[in-house]
XYZ file of C-alpha atoms in Angstrom:
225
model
C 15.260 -13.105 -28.231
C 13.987 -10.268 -26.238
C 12.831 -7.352 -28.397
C 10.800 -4.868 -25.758
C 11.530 -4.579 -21.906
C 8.616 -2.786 -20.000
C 9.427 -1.496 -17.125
C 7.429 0.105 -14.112
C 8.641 3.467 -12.983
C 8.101 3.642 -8.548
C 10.218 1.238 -6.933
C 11.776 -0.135 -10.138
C 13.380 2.556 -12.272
C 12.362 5.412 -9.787
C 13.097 5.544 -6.291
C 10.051 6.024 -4.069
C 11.392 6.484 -0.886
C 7.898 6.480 1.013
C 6.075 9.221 -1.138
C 3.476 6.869 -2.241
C 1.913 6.022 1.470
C 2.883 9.939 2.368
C 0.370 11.093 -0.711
C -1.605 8.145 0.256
C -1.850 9.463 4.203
C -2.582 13.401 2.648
C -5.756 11.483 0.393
C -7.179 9.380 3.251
C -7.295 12.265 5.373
C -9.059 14.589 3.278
C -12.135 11.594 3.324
C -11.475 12.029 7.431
C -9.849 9.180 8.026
C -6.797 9.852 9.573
C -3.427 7.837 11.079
C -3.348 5.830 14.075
C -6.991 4.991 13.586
C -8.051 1.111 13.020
C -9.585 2.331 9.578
C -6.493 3.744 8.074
C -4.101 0.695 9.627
C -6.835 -1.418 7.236
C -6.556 1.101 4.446
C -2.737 1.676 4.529
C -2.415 -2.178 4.835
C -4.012 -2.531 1.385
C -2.184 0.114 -0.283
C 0.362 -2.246 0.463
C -0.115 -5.317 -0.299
C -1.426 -3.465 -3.930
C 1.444 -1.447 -4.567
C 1.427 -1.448 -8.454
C -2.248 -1.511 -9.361
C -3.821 1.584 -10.384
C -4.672 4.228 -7.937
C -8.284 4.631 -8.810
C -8.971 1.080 -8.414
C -7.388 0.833 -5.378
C -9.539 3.734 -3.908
C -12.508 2.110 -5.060
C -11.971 -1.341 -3.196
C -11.536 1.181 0.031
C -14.203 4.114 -0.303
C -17.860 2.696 -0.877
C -18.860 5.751 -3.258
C -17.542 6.169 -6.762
C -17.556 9.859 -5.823
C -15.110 9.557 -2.805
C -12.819 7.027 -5.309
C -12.434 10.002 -7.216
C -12.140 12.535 -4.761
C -9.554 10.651 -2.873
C -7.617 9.971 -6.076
C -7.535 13.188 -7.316
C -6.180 14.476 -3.686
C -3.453 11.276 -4.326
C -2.349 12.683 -7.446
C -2.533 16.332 -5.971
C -0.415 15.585 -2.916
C 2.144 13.000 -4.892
C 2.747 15.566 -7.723
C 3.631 18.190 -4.217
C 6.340 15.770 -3.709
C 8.118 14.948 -7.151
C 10.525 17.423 -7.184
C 12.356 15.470 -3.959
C 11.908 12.486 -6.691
C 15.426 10.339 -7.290
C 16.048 7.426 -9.752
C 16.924 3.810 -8.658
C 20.716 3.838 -8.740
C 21.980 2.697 -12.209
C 18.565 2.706 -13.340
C 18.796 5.444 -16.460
C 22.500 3.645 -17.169
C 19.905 0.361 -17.524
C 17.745 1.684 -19.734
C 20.670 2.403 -22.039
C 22.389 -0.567 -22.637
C 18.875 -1.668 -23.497
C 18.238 0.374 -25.677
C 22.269 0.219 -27.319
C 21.591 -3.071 -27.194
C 18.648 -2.737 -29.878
C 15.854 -3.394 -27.360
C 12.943 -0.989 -26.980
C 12.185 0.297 -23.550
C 8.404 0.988 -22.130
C 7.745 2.798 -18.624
C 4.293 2.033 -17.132
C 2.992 3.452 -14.392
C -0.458 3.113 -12.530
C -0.273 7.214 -11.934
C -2.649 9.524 -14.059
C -0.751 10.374 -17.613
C -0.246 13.704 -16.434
C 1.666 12.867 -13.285
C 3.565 10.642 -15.461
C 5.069 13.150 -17.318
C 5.787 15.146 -14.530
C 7.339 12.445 -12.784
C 9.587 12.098 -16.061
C 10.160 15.908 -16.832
C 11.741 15.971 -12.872
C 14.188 12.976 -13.482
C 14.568 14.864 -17.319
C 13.347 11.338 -18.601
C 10.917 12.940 -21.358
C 12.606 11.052 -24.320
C 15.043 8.268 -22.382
C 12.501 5.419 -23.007
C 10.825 4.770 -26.625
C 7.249 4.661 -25.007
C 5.617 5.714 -21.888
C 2.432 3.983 -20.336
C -0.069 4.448 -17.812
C -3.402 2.511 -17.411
C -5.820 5.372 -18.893
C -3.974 4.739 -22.278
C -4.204 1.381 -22.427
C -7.413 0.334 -21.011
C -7.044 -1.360 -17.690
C -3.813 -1.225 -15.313
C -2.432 -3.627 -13.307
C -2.686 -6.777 -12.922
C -4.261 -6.800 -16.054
C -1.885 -7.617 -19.055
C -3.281 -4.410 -21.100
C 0.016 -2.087 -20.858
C 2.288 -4.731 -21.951
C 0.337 -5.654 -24.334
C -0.262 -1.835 -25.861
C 3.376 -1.911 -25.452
C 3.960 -4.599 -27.751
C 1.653 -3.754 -30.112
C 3.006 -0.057 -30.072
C 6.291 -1.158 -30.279
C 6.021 -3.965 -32.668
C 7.439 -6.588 -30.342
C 7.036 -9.889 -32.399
C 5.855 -11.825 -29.696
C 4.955 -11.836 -26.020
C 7.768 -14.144 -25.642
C 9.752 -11.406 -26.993
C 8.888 -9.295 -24.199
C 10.779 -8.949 -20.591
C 8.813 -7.220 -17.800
C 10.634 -5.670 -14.942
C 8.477 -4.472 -11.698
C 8.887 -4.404 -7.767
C 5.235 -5.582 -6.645
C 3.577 -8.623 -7.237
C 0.993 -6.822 -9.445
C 3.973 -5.990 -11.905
C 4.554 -9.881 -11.619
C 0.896 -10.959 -12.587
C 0.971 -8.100 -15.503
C 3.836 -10.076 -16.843
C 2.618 -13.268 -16.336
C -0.810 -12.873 -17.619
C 0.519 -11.116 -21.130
C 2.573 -13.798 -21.477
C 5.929 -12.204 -21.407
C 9.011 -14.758 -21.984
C 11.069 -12.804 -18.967
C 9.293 -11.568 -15.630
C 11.794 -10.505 -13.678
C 11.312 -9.216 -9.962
C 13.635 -6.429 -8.520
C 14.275 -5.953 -4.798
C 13.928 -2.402 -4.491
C 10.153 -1.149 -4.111
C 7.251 -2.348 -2.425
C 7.409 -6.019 -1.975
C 10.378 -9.001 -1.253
C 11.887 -12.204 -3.018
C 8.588 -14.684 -1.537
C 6.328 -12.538 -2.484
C 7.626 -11.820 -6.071
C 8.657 -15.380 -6.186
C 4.947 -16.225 -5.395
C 2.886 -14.109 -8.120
C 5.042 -15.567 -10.746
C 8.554 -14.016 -11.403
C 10.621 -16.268 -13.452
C 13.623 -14.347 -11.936
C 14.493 -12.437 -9.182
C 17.484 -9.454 -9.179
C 18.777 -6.752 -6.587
C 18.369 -4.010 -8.581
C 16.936 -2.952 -12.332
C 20.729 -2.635 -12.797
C 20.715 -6.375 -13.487
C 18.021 -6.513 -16.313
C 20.655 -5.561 -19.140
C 22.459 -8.479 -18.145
C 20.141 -11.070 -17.746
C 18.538 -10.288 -21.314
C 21.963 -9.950 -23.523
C 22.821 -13.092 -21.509
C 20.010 -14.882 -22.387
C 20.648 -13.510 -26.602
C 24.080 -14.722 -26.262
C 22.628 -18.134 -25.136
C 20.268 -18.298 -27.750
């Protein structure tokens, strides 16, 4: 039986509509690299194929010095937090989260954002108390693909297994997260960064249009226990 559904936020319960590679593109440049060059078609490239892993990591597999990681990160979070007032939910998303949650299972949103554009990202959509726990990789150790959120939600949230655990993402990162915390439901959605093969290939166990389809694929699944 499913007890705790973690959930990422861009992409899966919030739509990004292209503000991660615009805040991405504002970063870059202030390190001098700018569009149309063969360095940032490499760079944006990455960003991605990584859509879902933390930011900091991913500017450290593309800047050499640990001091340009962080400059260009903190210029990421500066230029994406410009943009979060244009910031919409998925359709049906928040409507989602509540038959979860009616439904007796706890809700987590992860991110791979700082904490503090987390919140701000949540204070815009007026999401500051719709989930029971909020996540990003600073408070849990390591972020994606490393199991560590879903596993501080579980443990947070008193979960009583990782079988007991759905995760819901839109990248293939969000798929490995799941898979490697051992959560009995990893369940691709087809509205953020990556499609069906790819999802299909890191892992998902299924695949749906939309976060819209979660509530019924778990209460399904309870009915059928």
């Amino acid at each position: 039986m499913i007890q705790l559904a973690v959930l990422d936020m861009a992409g899966t319960t919030v739509a990004d509509d292209g503000l991660v590679e615009q805040a991405f593109t504002a970063a870059i440049g202030a390190q001098g690299i700018e569009p149309g060059t063969p360095q940032y078609e490499r760079m944006i490239a990455h960003v991605r194929a990584t859509m879902g892993e933390s930011k900091i990591t991913v500017f450290r597999a593309l800047l050499e010095r640990e001091e340009a990681a962080q400059e260009a990160n903190q210029a990421f979070e500066e230029a994406y937090n410009r943009l979060i007032d244009g910031l919409k939910p998925i359709d049906g998303a928040e409507d989602a989260i509540r038959q979860l949650k009616d439904a007796g299972i706890k809700v987590c949103l992860t991110t791979g954002f700082s904490e503090t554009t987390q919140h701000r990202i949540l204070t815009a959509l007026g999401w500051q108390t719709l989930a029971d726990l909020t996540l990003c990789p600073a408070q849990a150790g390591r972020g994606r693909p490393y199991p560590d959120m879903v596993l501080k939600a579980l443990l947070e949230l008193t979960a009583d297994s990782v079988a007991n655990v759905a995760v819901a993402g839109d990248t293939a990162y969000d798929m490995a997260t799941g898979i490697r915390a051992g959560a009995g439901i990893v369940a691709g959605v087809l509205t953020g960064a990556h499609g069906k093969q790819q999802l299909d290939a890191a892992g998902a166990t299924h695949v749906l249009e939309s976060v819209r389809e979660l509530p019924g694929l778990l209460l399904d699944r309870r009915l059928e226990k």
